[in-house]
mmCIF file with all atom_site columns, C-alpha atoms in Angstrom:
data_model
loop_
_atom_site.group_PDB
_atom_site.id
_atom_site.type_symbol
_atom_site.label_atom_id
_atom_site.label_alt_id
_atom_site.label_comp_id
_atom_site.label_asym_id
_atom_site.label_entity_id
_atom_site.label_seq_id
_atom_site.pdbx_PDB_ins_code
_atom_site.Cartn_x
_atom_site.Cartn_y
_atom_site.Cartn_z
_atom_site.occupancy
_atom_site.B_iso_or_equiv
_atom_site.pdbx_formal_charge
_atom_site.auth_seq_id
_atom_site.auth_comp_id
_atom_site.auth_asym_id
_atom_site.auth_atom_id
_atom_site.pdbx_PDB_model_num
ATOM 1   C CA . ASP A 1 1   ? 49.950 168.634 158.849 1.00 54.00 ? 780 ASP A CA 1
ATOM 2   C CA . ALA A 1 2   ? 49.917 169.085 162.566 1.00 56.00 ? 781 ALA A CA 1
ATOM 3   C CA . LYS A 1 3   ? 46.836 171.028 163.581 1.00 78.00 ? 782 LYS A CA 1
ATOM 4   C CA . THR A 1 4   ? 46.914 173.430 166.465 1.00 89.00 ? 783 THR A CA 1
ATOM 5   C CA . THR A 1 5   ? 44.408 176.112 167.404 1.00 91.00 ? 784 THR A CA 1
ATOM 6   C CA . GLN A 1 6   ? 45.320 179.239 169.310 1.00 95.00 ? 785 GLN A CA 1
ATOM 7   C CA . PRO A 1 7   ? 43.477 182.480 170.016 1.00 96.00 ? 786 PRO A CA 1
ATOM 8   C CA . PRO A 1 8   ? 44.709 185.206 167.657 1.00 95.00 ? 787 PRO A CA 1
ATOM 9   C CA . SER A 1 9   ? 45.441 187.704 170.412 1.00 97.00 ? 788 SER A CA 1
ATOM 10  C CA . MET A 1 10  ? 45.651 188.123 174.167 1.00 97.00 ? 789 MET A CA 1
ATOM 11  C CA . ASP A 1 11  ? 46.830 190.792 176.519 1.00 96.00 ? 790 ASP A CA 1
ATOM 12  C CA . CYS A 1 12  ? 48.242 190.815 179.989 1.00 95.00 ? 791 CYS A CA 1
ATOM 13  C CA . ALA A 1 13  ? 49.291 193.367 182.576 1.00 97.00 ? 792 ALA A CA 1
ATOM 14  C CA . GLU A 1 14  ? 52.978 193.610 183.334 1.00 97.00 ? 793 GLU A CA 1
ATOM 15  C CA . GLY A 1 15  ? 53.907 191.521 186.362 1.00 96.00 ? 794 GLY A CA 1
ATOM 16  C CA . ARG A 1 16  ? 50.908 189.263 186.043 1.00 97.00 ? 795 ARG A CA 1
ATOM 17  C CA . ALA A 1 17  ? 50.897 185.707 184.754 1.00 97.00 ? 796 ALA A CA 1
ATOM 18  C CA . ALA A 1 18  ? 50.167 185.205 181.066 1.00 97.00 ? 797 ALA A CA 1
ATOM 19  C CA . ASN A 1 19  ? 48.372 181.959 180.270 1.00 98.00 ? 798 ASN A CA 1
ATOM 20  C CA . LEU A 1 20  ? 48.374 181.080 176.587 1.00 98.00 ? 799 LEU A CA 1
ATOM 21  C CA . PRO A 1 21  ? 46.149 178.166 175.541 1.00 97.00 ? 800 PRO A CA 1
ATOM 22  C CA . CYS A 1 22  ? 46.582 175.777 172.645 1.00 96.00 ? 801 CYS A CA 1
ATOM 23  C CA . ASN A 1 23  ? 44.325 173.073 171.318 1.00 94.00 ? 802 ASN A CA 1
ATOM 24  C CA . HIS A 1 24  ? 46.053 170.117 169.616 1.00 88.00 ? 803 HIS A CA 1
ATOM 25  C CA . SER A 1 25  ? 43.302 167.519 169.628 1.00 82.00 ? 804 SER A CA 1
ATOM 26  C CA . THR A 1 26  ? 44.805 165.490 166.757 1.00 80.00 ? 805 THR A CA 1
ATOM 27  C CA . ILE A 1 27  ? 48.210 165.030 168.350 1.00 82.00 ? 806 ILE A CA 1
ATOM 28  C CA . SER A 1 28  ? 49.425 161.450 168.448 1.00 79.00 ? 807 SER A CA 1
ATOM 29  C CA . GLY A 1 29  ? 50.707 159.677 171.515 1.00 76.00 ? 808 GLY A CA 1
ATOM 30  C CA . ASN A 1 30  ? 54.427 160.109 170.909 1.00 80.00 ? 809 ASN A CA 1
ATOM 31  C CA . GLU A 1 31  ? 54.445 163.671 169.633 1.00 84.00 ? 810 GLU A CA 1
ATOM 32  C CA . TYR A 1 32  ? 55.942 166.466 171.629 1.00 87.00 ? 811 TYR A CA 1
ATOM 33  C CA . VAL A 1 33  ? 54.315 169.868 171.966 1.00 90.00 ? 812 VAL A CA 1
ATOM 34  C CA . TYR A 1 34  ? 56.685 172.800 171.368 1.00 92.00 ? 813 TYR A CA 1
ATOM 35  C CA . TRP A 1 35  ? 56.292 176.462 172.094 1.00 95.00 ? 814 TRP A CA 1
ATOM 36  C CA . TYR A 1 36  ? 58.177 179.218 170.308 1.00 96.00 ? 815 TYR A CA 1
ATOM 37  C CA . ARG A 1 37  ? 57.861 182.954 170.245 1.00 97.00 ? 816 ARG A CA 1
ATOM 38  C CA . GLN A 1 38  ? 58.699 185.570 167.646 1.00 96.00 ? 817 GLN A CA 1
ATOM 39  C CA . ILE A 1 39  ? 59.475 189.132 168.614 1.00 94.00 ? 818 ILE A CA 1
ATOM 40  C CA . HIS A 1 40  ? 58.781 191.587 165.791 1.00 88.00 ? 819 HIS A CA 1
ATOM 41  C CA . SER A 1 41  ? 60.173 189.945 162.651 1.00 83.00 ? 820 SER A CA 1
ATOM 42  C CA . GLN A 1 42  ? 63.094 188.201 164.294 1.00 92.00 ? 821 GLN A CA 1
ATOM 43  C CA . GLY A 1 43  ? 63.687 184.484 163.993 1.00 94.00 ? 822 GLY A CA 1
ATOM 44  C CA . PRO A 1 44  ? 61.453 182.385 166.283 1.00 94.00 ? 823 PRO A CA 1
ATOM 45  C CA . GLN A 1 45  ? 62.910 181.552 169.663 1.00 95.00 ? 824 GLN A CA 1
ATOM 46  C CA . TYR A 1 46  ? 62.416 178.222 171.398 1.00 94.00 ? 825 TYR A CA 1
ATOM 47  C CA . ILE A 1 47  ? 60.678 178.414 174.772 1.00 96.00 ? 826 ILE A CA 1
ATOM 48  C CA . ILE A 1 48  ? 59.809 174.942 176.029 1.00 95.00 ? 827 ILE A CA 1
ATOM 49  C CA . HIS A 1 49  ? 58.533 171.541 174.985 1.00 92.00 ? 828 HIS A CA 1
ATOM 50  C CA . GLY A 1 50  ? 56.825 168.565 176.620 1.00 91.00 ? 829 GLY A CA 1
ATOM 51  C CA . LEU A 1 51  ? 55.248 165.180 175.998 1.00 88.00 ? 830 LEU A CA 1
ATOM 52  C CA . LYS A 1 52  ? 52.995 164.216 178.875 1.00 87.00 ? 831 LYS A CA 1
ATOM 53  C CA . ASN A 1 53  ? 54.271 165.730 182.066 1.00 83.00 ? 832 ASN A CA 1
ATOM 54  C CA . ASN A 1 54  ? 54.233 169.371 182.989 1.00 92.00 ? 833 ASN A CA 1
ATOM 55  C CA . GLU A 1 55  ? 57.504 171.121 182.311 1.00 94.00 ? 834 GLU A CA 1
ATOM 56  C CA . THR A 1 56  ? 59.196 174.213 183.697 1.00 95.00 ? 835 THR A CA 1
ATOM 57  C CA . ASN A 1 57  ? 62.309 176.096 182.729 1.00 94.00 ? 836 ASN A CA 1
ATOM 58  C CA . GLU A 1 58  ? 63.713 179.553 183.349 1.00 94.00 ? 837 GLU A CA 1
ATOM 59  C CA . MET A 1 59  ? 61.403 181.103 180.774 1.00 93.00 ? 838 MET A CA 1
ATOM 60  C CA . ALA A 1 60  ? 58.028 179.443 181.277 1.00 97.00 ? 839 ALA A CA 1
ATOM 61  C CA . SER A 1 61  ? 55.920 176.527 182.425 1.00 97.00 ? 840 SER A CA 1
ATOM 62  C CA . LEU A 1 62  ? 54.018 174.145 180.199 1.00 97.00 ? 841 LEU A CA 1
ATOM 63  C CA . ILE A 1 63  ? 50.866 172.422 181.398 1.00 96.00 ? 842 ILE A CA 1
ATOM 64  C CA . ILE A 1 64  ? 49.600 169.548 179.240 1.00 93.00 ? 843 ILE A CA 1
ATOM 65  C CA . THR A 1 65  ? 46.183 168.044 179.903 1.00 92.00 ? 844 THR A CA 1
ATOM 66  C CA . GLU A 1 66  ? 45.986 164.376 180.771 1.00 90.00 ? 845 GLU A CA 1
ATOM 67  C CA . ASP A 1 67  ? 44.338 163.527 177.438 1.00 89.00 ? 846 ASP A CA 1
ATOM 68  C CA . ARG A 1 68  ? 47.043 165.608 175.685 1.00 89.00 ? 847 ARG A CA 1
ATOM 69  C CA . LYS A 1 69  ? 44.480 167.434 173.575 1.00 90.00 ? 848 LYS A CA 1
ATOM 70  C CA . SER A 1 70  ? 45.454 170.836 174.871 1.00 93.00 ? 849 SER A CA 1
ATOM 71  C CA . SER A 1 71  ? 48.199 172.684 176.665 1.00 94.00 ? 850 SER A CA 1
ATOM 72  C CA . THR A 1 72  ? 48.836 176.023 178.329 1.00 97.00 ? 851 THR A CA 1
ATOM 73  C CA . LEU A 1 73  ? 52.016 178.053 178.289 1.00 98.00 ? 852 LEU A CA 1
ATOM 74  C CA . ILE A 1 74  ? 52.459 180.103 181.437 1.00 98.00 ? 853 ILE A CA 1
ATOM 75  C CA . LEU A 1 75  ? 54.722 183.126 181.685 1.00 97.00 ? 854 LEU A CA 1
ATOM 76  C CA . PRO A 1 76  ? 54.634 183.617 185.456 1.00 96.00 ? 855 PRO A CA 1
ATOM 77  C CA . HIS A 1 77  ? 55.551 187.305 185.605 1.00 95.00 ? 856 HIS A CA 1
ATOM 78  C CA . ALA A 1 78  ? 55.070 188.867 182.189 1.00 96.00 ? 857 ALA A CA 1
ATOM 79  C CA . THR A 1 79  ? 57.237 191.828 181.226 1.00 97.00 ? 858 THR A CA 1
ATOM 80  C CA . LEU A 1 80  ? 56.979 194.269 178.334 1.00 97.00 ? 859 LEU A CA 1
ATOM 81  C CA . ARG A 1 81  ? 59.725 192.301 176.588 1.00 95.00 ? 860 ARG A CA 1
ATOM 82  C CA . ASP A 1 82  ? 57.415 189.274 176.477 1.00 97.00 ? 861 ASP A CA 1
ATOM 83  C CA . THR A 1 83  ? 55.227 191.040 173.899 1.00 97.00 ? 862 THR A CA 1
ATOM 84  C CA . ALA A 1 84  ? 55.497 188.693 170.911 1.00 97.00 ? 863 ALA A CA 1
ATOM 85  C CA . VAL A 1 85  ? 53.682 186.152 168.774 1.00 96.00 ? 864 VAL A CA 1
ATOM 86  C CA . TYR A 1 86  ? 53.606 182.782 170.530 1.00 97.00 ? 865 TYR A CA 1
ATOM 87  C CA . TYR A 1 87  ? 53.405 179.589 168.503 1.00 95.00 ? 866 TYR A CA 1
ATOM 88  C CA . CYS A 1 88  ? 52.261 176.219 169.735 1.00 94.00 ? 867 CYS A CA 1
ATOM 89  C CA . THR A 1 89  ? 53.589 173.559 167.384 1.00 90.00 ? 868 THR A CA 1
ATOM 90  C CA . ASN A 1 90  ? 54.130 169.880 166.973 1.00 84.00 ? 869 ASN A CA 1
ATOM 91  C CA . SER A 1 91  ? 55.816 167.619 164.470 1.00 75.00 ? 870 SER A CA 1
ATOM 92  C CA . GLY A 1 92  ? 52.747 166.084 162.850 1.00 70.00 ? 871 GLY A CA 1
ATOM 93  C CA . GLY A 1 93  ? 53.985 162.608 163.635 1.00 67.00 ? 872 GLY A CA 1
ATOM 94  C CA . SER A 1 94  ? 57.337 163.089 161.949 1.00 69.00 ? 873 SER A CA 1
ATOM 95  C CA . THR A 1 95  ? 60.593 162.195 163.661 1.00 66.00 ? 874 THR A CA 1
ATOM 96  C CA . LEU A 1 96  ? 62.550 164.452 161.339 1.00 70.00 ? 875 LEU A CA 1
ATOM 97  C CA . GLY A 1 97  ? 62.255 167.566 163.440 1.00 69.00 ? 876 GLY A CA 1
ATOM 98  C CA . ARG A 1 98  ? 59.850 169.302 161.100 1.00 78.00 ? 877 ARG A CA 1
ATOM 99  C CA . LEU A 1 99  ? 57.526 171.632 162.929 1.00 83.00 ? 878 LEU A CA 1
ATOM 100 C CA . TYR A 1 100 ? 54.264 173.070 161.641 1.00 83.00 ? 879 TYR A CA 1
ATOM 101 C CA . PHE A 1 101 ? 53.518 176.642 162.627 1.00 85.00 ? 880 PHE A CA 1
ATOM 102 C CA . GLY A 1 102 ? 50.049 178.198 162.606 1.00 85.00 ? 881 GLY A CA 1
ATOM 103 C CA . ARG A 1 103 ? 49.382 181.914 163.013 1.00 88.00 ? 882 ARG A CA 1
ATOM 104 C CA . GLY A 1 104 ? 50.046 181.861 166.737 1.00 94.00 ? 883 GLY A CA 1
ATOM 105 C CA . THR A 1 105 ? 48.822 184.189 169.471 1.00 97.00 ? 884 THR A CA 1
ATOM 106 C CA . GLN A 1 106 ? 49.854 187.834 169.597 1.00 97.00 ? 885 GLN A CA 1
ATOM 107 C CA . LEU A 1 107 ? 50.509 188.518 173.272 1.00 98.00 ? 886 LEU A CA 1
ATOM 108 C CA . THR A 1 108 ? 50.620 192.170 174.261 1.00 98.00 ? 887 THR A CA 1
ATOM 109 C CA . VAL A 1 109 ? 51.913 192.998 177.714 1.00 97.00 ? 888 VAL A CA 1
ATOM 110 C CA . TRP A 1 110 ? 50.837 196.437 178.877 1.00 96.00 ? 889 TRP A CA 1
ATOM 111 C CA . PRO A 1 111 ? 52.352 198.568 181.646 1.00 95.00 ? 890 PRO A CA 1
ATOM 112 C CA . ASN B 2 1   ? 79.337 180.310 168.358 1.00 71.00 ? 808 ASN B CA 1
ATOM 113 C CA . ALA B 2 2   ? 77.536 182.401 165.780 1.00 83.00 ? 809 ALA B CA 1
ATOM 114 C CA . GLY B 2 3   ? 74.608 179.956 165.607 1.00 94.00 ? 810 GLY B CA 1
ATOM 115 C CA . VAL B 2 4   ? 72.633 180.108 162.355 1.00 97.00 ? 811 VAL B CA 1
ATOM 116 C CA . THR B 2 5   ? 73.734 182.805 159.931 1.00 97.00 ? 812 THR B CA 1
ATOM 117 C CA . GLN B 2 6   ? 71.708 183.887 156.921 1.00 98.00 ? 813 GLN B CA 1
ATOM 118 C CA . THR B 2 7   ? 72.746 186.125 154.053 1.00 97.00 ? 814 THR B CA 1
ATOM 119 C CA . PRO B 2 8   ? 71.645 188.428 152.599 1.00 97.00 ? 815 PRO B CA 1
ATOM 120 C CA . LYS B 2 9   ? 69.339 190.099 155.122 1.00 96.00 ? 816 LYS B CA 1
ATOM 121 C CA . PHE B 2 10  ? 67.497 192.044 152.434 1.00 96.00 ? 817 PHE B CA 1
ATOM 122 C CA . ARG B 2 11  ? 67.220 191.622 148.681 1.00 96.00 ? 818 ARG B CA 1
ATOM 123 C CA . ILE B 2 12  ? 65.060 192.982 145.890 1.00 97.00 ? 819 ILE B CA 1
ATOM 124 C CA . LEU B 2 13  ? 64.701 190.867 142.765 1.00 96.00 ? 820 LEU B CA 1
ATOM 125 C CA . LYS B 2 14  ? 63.050 191.457 139.440 1.00 97.00 ? 821 LYS B CA 1
ATOM 126 C CA . ILE B 2 15  ? 60.565 188.911 138.112 1.00 97.00 ? 822 ILE B CA 1
ATOM 127 C CA . GLY B 2 16  ? 62.415 186.086 136.405 1.00 96.00 ? 823 GLY B CA 1
ATOM 128 C CA . GLN B 2 17  ? 65.732 186.628 138.149 1.00 97.00 ? 824 GLN B CA 1
ATOM 129 C CA . SER B 2 18  ? 67.395 183.911 140.188 1.00 96.00 ? 825 SER B CA 1
ATOM 130 C CA . MET B 2 19  ? 69.282 184.026 143.451 1.00 96.00 ? 826 MET B CA 1
ATOM 131 C CA . THR B 2 20  ? 70.578 181.931 146.311 1.00 97.00 ? 827 THR B CA 1
ATOM 132 C CA . LEU B 2 21  ? 69.883 182.522 149.986 1.00 98.00 ? 828 LEU B CA 1
ATOM 133 C CA . GLN B 2 22  ? 72.782 181.340 152.078 1.00 98.00 ? 829 GLN B CA 1
ATOM 134 C CA . CYS B 2 23  ? 72.487 179.583 155.429 1.00 98.00 ? 830 CYS B CA 1
ATOM 135 C CA . THR B 2 24  ? 75.329 178.292 157.559 1.00 98.00 ? 831 THR B CA 1
ATOM 136 C CA . GLN B 2 25  ? 75.464 176.937 161.095 1.00 97.00 ? 832 GLN B CA 1
ATOM 137 C CA . ASP B 2 26  ? 78.458 176.287 163.330 1.00 96.00 ? 833 ASP B CA 1
ATOM 138 C CA . MET B 2 27  ? 76.791 173.980 165.858 1.00 95.00 ? 834 MET B CA 1
ATOM 139 C CA . ASN B 2 28  ? 77.458 170.731 163.968 1.00 94.00 ? 835 ASN B CA 1
ATOM 140 C CA . HIS B 2 29  ? 73.736 170.168 163.631 1.00 94.00 ? 836 HIS B CA 1
ATOM 141 C CA . ASN B 2 30  ? 72.563 167.388 161.344 1.00 92.00 ? 837 ASN B CA 1
ATOM 142 C CA . TYR B 2 31  ? 69.077 168.706 160.627 1.00 93.00 ? 838 TYR B CA 1
ATOM 143 C CA . MET B 2 32  ? 68.467 171.927 158.739 1.00 94.00 ? 839 MET B CA 1
ATOM 144 C CA . TYR B 2 33  ? 65.293 173.594 157.480 1.00 95.00 ? 840 TYR B CA 1
ATOM 145 C CA . TRP B 2 34  ? 64.062 176.439 155.304 1.00 97.00 ? 841 TRP B CA 1
ATOM 146 C CA . TYR B 2 35  ? 60.813 178.189 156.195 1.00 96.00 ? 842 TYR B CA 1
ATOM 147 C CA . ARG B 2 36  ? 59.041 181.134 154.629 1.00 96.00 ? 843 ARG B CA 1
ATOM 148 C CA . GLN B 2 37  ? 56.759 183.554 156.419 1.00 95.00 ? 844 GLN B CA 1
ATOM 149 C CA . ASP B 2 38  ? 54.267 185.747 154.630 1.00 94.00 ? 845 ASP B CA 1
ATOM 150 C CA . PRO B 2 39  ? 52.887 188.850 156.368 1.00 87.00 ? 846 PRO B CA 1
ATOM 151 C CA . GLY B 2 40  ? 50.596 187.999 159.294 1.00 84.00 ? 847 GLY B CA 1
ATOM 152 C CA . MET B 2 41  ? 51.030 184.293 158.751 1.00 88.00 ? 848 MET B CA 1
ATOM 153 C CA . GLY B 2 42  ? 52.866 181.444 160.404 1.00 88.00 ? 849 GLY B CA 1
ATOM 154 C CA . LEU B 2 43  ? 55.926 179.731 158.991 1.00 91.00 ? 850 LEU B CA 1
ATOM 155 C CA . LYS B 2 44  ? 55.653 177.290 156.106 1.00 93.00 ? 851 LYS B CA 1
ATOM 156 C CA . LEU B 2 45  ? 58.292 174.602 155.594 1.00 92.00 ? 852 LEU B CA 1
ATOM 157 C CA . ILE B 2 46  ? 59.946 174.728 152.161 1.00 95.00 ? 853 ILE B CA 1
ATOM 158 C CA . TYR B 2 47  ? 62.699 172.112 152.307 1.00 95.00 ? 854 TYR B CA 1
ATOM 159 C CA . TYR B 2 48  ? 64.620 170.270 154.950 1.00 93.00 ? 855 TYR B CA 1
ATOM 160 C CA . SER B 2 49  ? 67.720 168.108 155.259 1.00 94.00 ? 856 SER B CA 1
ATOM 161 C CA . VAL B 2 50  ? 68.678 165.444 157.783 1.00 91.00 ? 857 VAL B CA 1
ATOM 162 C CA . GLY B 2 51  ? 72.335 165.354 156.803 1.00 92.00 ? 858 GLY B CA 1
ATOM 163 C CA . ALA B 2 52  ? 74.843 166.093 154.081 1.00 94.00 ? 859 ALA B CA 1
ATOM 164 C CA . GLY B 2 53  ? 73.609 164.784 150.749 1.00 94.00 ? 860 GLY B CA 1
ATOM 165 C CA . ILE B 2 54  ? 70.021 164.261 151.949 1.00 94.00 ? 861 ILE B CA 1
ATOM 166 C CA . THR B 2 55  ? 67.203 166.705 151.263 1.00 95.00 ? 862 THR B CA 1
ATOM 167 C CA . ASP B 2 56  ? 63.430 166.472 151.092 1.00 93.00 ? 863 ASP B CA 1
ATOM 168 C CA . LYS B 2 57  ? 60.433 168.634 150.290 1.00 93.00 ? 864 LYS B CA 1
ATOM 169 C CA . GLY B 2 58  ? 58.312 170.370 152.857 1.00 91.00 ? 865 GLY B CA 1
ATOM 170 C CA . GLU B 2 59  ? 54.884 171.951 152.477 1.00 89.00 ? 866 GLU B CA 1
ATOM 171 C CA . VAL B 2 60  ? 55.677 174.582 149.820 1.00 94.00 ? 867 VAL B CA 1
ATOM 172 C CA . PRO B 2 61  ? 58.696 173.482 147.704 1.00 96.00 ? 868 PRO B CA 1
ATOM 173 C CA . ASN B 2 62  ? 57.570 174.713 144.267 1.00 96.00 ? 869 ASN B CA 1
ATOM 174 C CA . GLY B 2 63  ? 59.890 177.317 142.799 1.00 95.00 ? 870 GLY B CA 1
ATOM 175 C CA . TYR B 2 64  ? 62.795 176.451 145.091 1.00 97.00 ? 871 TYR B CA 1
ATOM 176 C CA . ASN B 2 65  ? 65.750 174.093 145.161 1.00 97.00 ? 872 ASN B CA 1
ATOM 177 C CA . VAL B 2 66  ? 68.223 173.158 147.866 1.00 97.00 ? 873 VAL B CA 1
ATOM 178 C CA . SER B 2 67  ? 71.473 171.286 148.249 1.00 95.00 ? 874 SER B CA 1
ATOM 179 C CA . ARG B 2 68  ? 73.412 170.043 151.263 1.00 97.00 ? 875 ARG B CA 1
ATOM 180 C CA . SER B 2 69  ? 77.008 169.298 150.367 1.00 96.00 ? 876 SER B CA 1
ATOM 181 C CA . THR B 2 70  ? 78.360 169.946 153.872 1.00 96.00 ? 877 THR B CA 1
ATOM 182 C CA . THR B 2 71  ? 76.972 169.711 157.401 1.00 96.00 ? 878 THR B CA 1
ATOM 183 C CA . GLU B 2 72  ? 77.346 173.456 157.864 1.00 97.00 ? 879 GLU B CA 1
ATOM 184 C CA . ASP B 2 73  ? 75.693 174.874 154.743 1.00 97.00 ? 880 ASP B CA 1
ATOM 185 C CA . PHE B 2 74  ? 72.170 174.633 153.375 1.00 98.00 ? 881 PHE B CA 1
ATOM 186 C CA . PRO B 2 75  ? 71.597 177.137 150.545 1.00 98.00 ? 882 PRO B CA 1
ATOM 187 C CA . LEU B 2 76  ? 68.145 177.822 149.102 1.00 98.00 ? 883 LEU B CA 1
ATOM 188 C CA . ARG B 2 77  ? 67.949 178.564 145.390 1.00 97.00 ? 884 ARG B CA 1
ATOM 189 C CA . LEU B 2 78  ? 65.133 180.562 143.819 1.00 96.00 ? 885 LEU B CA 1
ATOM 190 C CA . GLU B 2 79  ? 64.790 180.043 140.085 1.00 89.00 ? 886 GLU B CA 1
ATOM 191 C CA . LEU B 2 80  ? 62.691 182.445 137.996 1.00 93.00 ? 887 LEU B CA 1
ATOM 192 C CA . ALA B 2 81  ? 61.571 184.637 140.866 1.00 95.00 ? 888 ALA B CA 1
ATOM 193 C CA . ALA B 2 82  ? 57.856 185.472 141.035 1.00 96.00 ? 889 ALA B CA 1
ATOM 194 C CA . PRO B 2 83  ? 55.967 188.079 143.124 1.00 95.00 ? 890 PRO B CA 1
ATOM 195 C CA . SER B 2 84  ? 54.435 185.204 145.107 1.00 95.00 ? 891 SER B CA 1
ATOM 196 C CA . GLN B 2 85  ? 57.903 184.504 146.503 1.00 96.00 ? 892 GLN B CA 1
ATOM 197 C CA . THR B 2 86  ? 58.004 187.848 148.262 1.00 96.00 ? 893 THR B CA 1
ATOM 198 C CA . SER B 2 87  ? 58.412 186.758 151.857 1.00 97.00 ? 894 SER B CA 1
ATOM 199 C CA . VAL B 2 88  ? 60.743 186.487 154.818 1.00 97.00 ? 895 VAL B CA 1
ATOM 200 C CA . TYR B 2 89  ? 62.836 183.343 154.728 1.00 98.00 ? 896 TYR B CA 1
ATOM 201 C CA . PHE B 2 90  ? 64.133 181.645 157.858 1.00 97.00 ? 897 PHE B CA 1
ATOM 202 C CA . CYS B 2 91  ? 66.747 178.953 158.098 1.00 97.00 ? 898 CYS B CA 1
ATOM 203 C CA . ALA B 2 92  ? 66.820 176.711 161.170 1.00 95.00 ? 899 ALA B CA 1
ATOM 204 C CA . SER B 2 93  ? 68.820 173.802 162.489 1.00 94.00 ? 900 SER B CA 1
ATOM 205 C CA . THR B 2 94  ? 68.742 171.199 165.228 1.00 92.00 ? 901 THR B CA 1
ATOM 206 C CA . LEU B 2 95  ? 71.079 168.425 166.297 1.00 87.00 ? 902 LEU B CA 1
ATOM 207 C CA . ALA B 2 96  ? 68.503 165.679 165.740 1.00 76.00 ? 903 ALA B CA 1
ATOM 208 C CA . GLY B 2 97  ? 64.760 165.830 165.385 1.00 66.00 ? 904 GLY B CA 1
ATOM 209 C CA . PRO B 2 98  ? 62.489 166.473 167.073 1.00 66.00 ? 905 PRO B CA 1
ATOM 210 C CA . GLY B 2 99  ? 64.105 169.034 169.313 1.00 72.00 ? 906 GLY B CA 1
ATOM 211 C CA . GLU B 2 100 ? 64.840 172.671 169.849 1.00 86.00 ? 907 GLU B CA 1
ATOM 212 C CA . LEU B 2 101 ? 65.172 174.496 166.533 1.00 91.00 ? 908 LEU B CA 1
ATOM 213 C CA . PHE B 2 102 ? 67.678 177.309 166.290 1.00 94.00 ? 909 PHE B CA 1
ATOM 214 C CA . PHE B 2 103 ? 66.597 179.976 163.810 1.00 96.00 ? 910 PHE B CA 1
ATOM 215 C CA . GLY B 2 104 ? 68.535 182.536 161.866 1.00 97.00 ? 911 GLY B CA 1
ATOM 216 C CA . GLU B 2 105 ? 67.488 186.180 161.774 1.00 96.00 ? 912 GLU B CA 1
ATOM 217 C CA . GLY B 2 106 ? 65.795 185.879 158.418 1.00 97.00 ? 913 GLY B CA 1
ATOM 218 C CA . SER B 2 107 ? 66.246 187.078 154.845 1.00 97.00 ? 914 SER B CA 1
ATOM 219 C CA . ARG B 2 108 ? 63.641 189.527 153.570 1.00 97.00 ? 915 ARG B CA 1
ATOM 220 C CA . LEU B 2 109 ? 63.045 189.064 149.837 1.00 97.00 ? 916 LEU B CA 1
ATOM 221 C CA . THR B 2 110 ? 60.937 191.296 147.609 1.00 96.00 ? 917 THR B CA 1
ATOM 222 C CA . VAL B 2 111 ? 60.165 190.341 144.011 1.00 96.00 ? 918 VAL B CA 1
ATOM 223 C CA . LEU B 2 112 ? 58.981 193.196 141.793 1.00 94.00 ? 919 LEU B CA 1
#
């Protein structure tokens, strides 16, 4: 199984940046890191993924350390609608698209 | 596009009953997956398929069966339902792995 470690909960003031850390020290060299979020009990929603370089899209930025043992998801201007459980995942070495989800981080954005 | 559609959204089963959770996608994705999520926990992979006629077990396959006769459909069969199968079930798909998974809205199953 892919092993990732995330803090169980974090909070952030609305309008501020939310920085969500993830430890994936056992990741192999060709594995991507993926981030998803789940709002209430809805289906998880893809946010971003990366391999080595930092990535940015319209939702978030992903910073991966040079040794690839950890990463940080950055929501630059958190809103109340960003309150969700955020999952850092990887494929455990598989090329079959399987992703392993831990318990994630409950992010609460407060007004 | 409807994306990934799951039915039913809610179902209550008695112990020992059987049922099928339906999943269909209209994105012509090759890869499809079934996950379950217990309260307060992450998602656990049950079964997955990389194309029509090809299926394989995930982390927690016991008590379930799947089939993949078409690209669009990936039903999950529960035989002899048990209380331990009370969970929310999510179907997902992607064009080719690894990549962005598209999830359905989930099917909430209660076994009493």
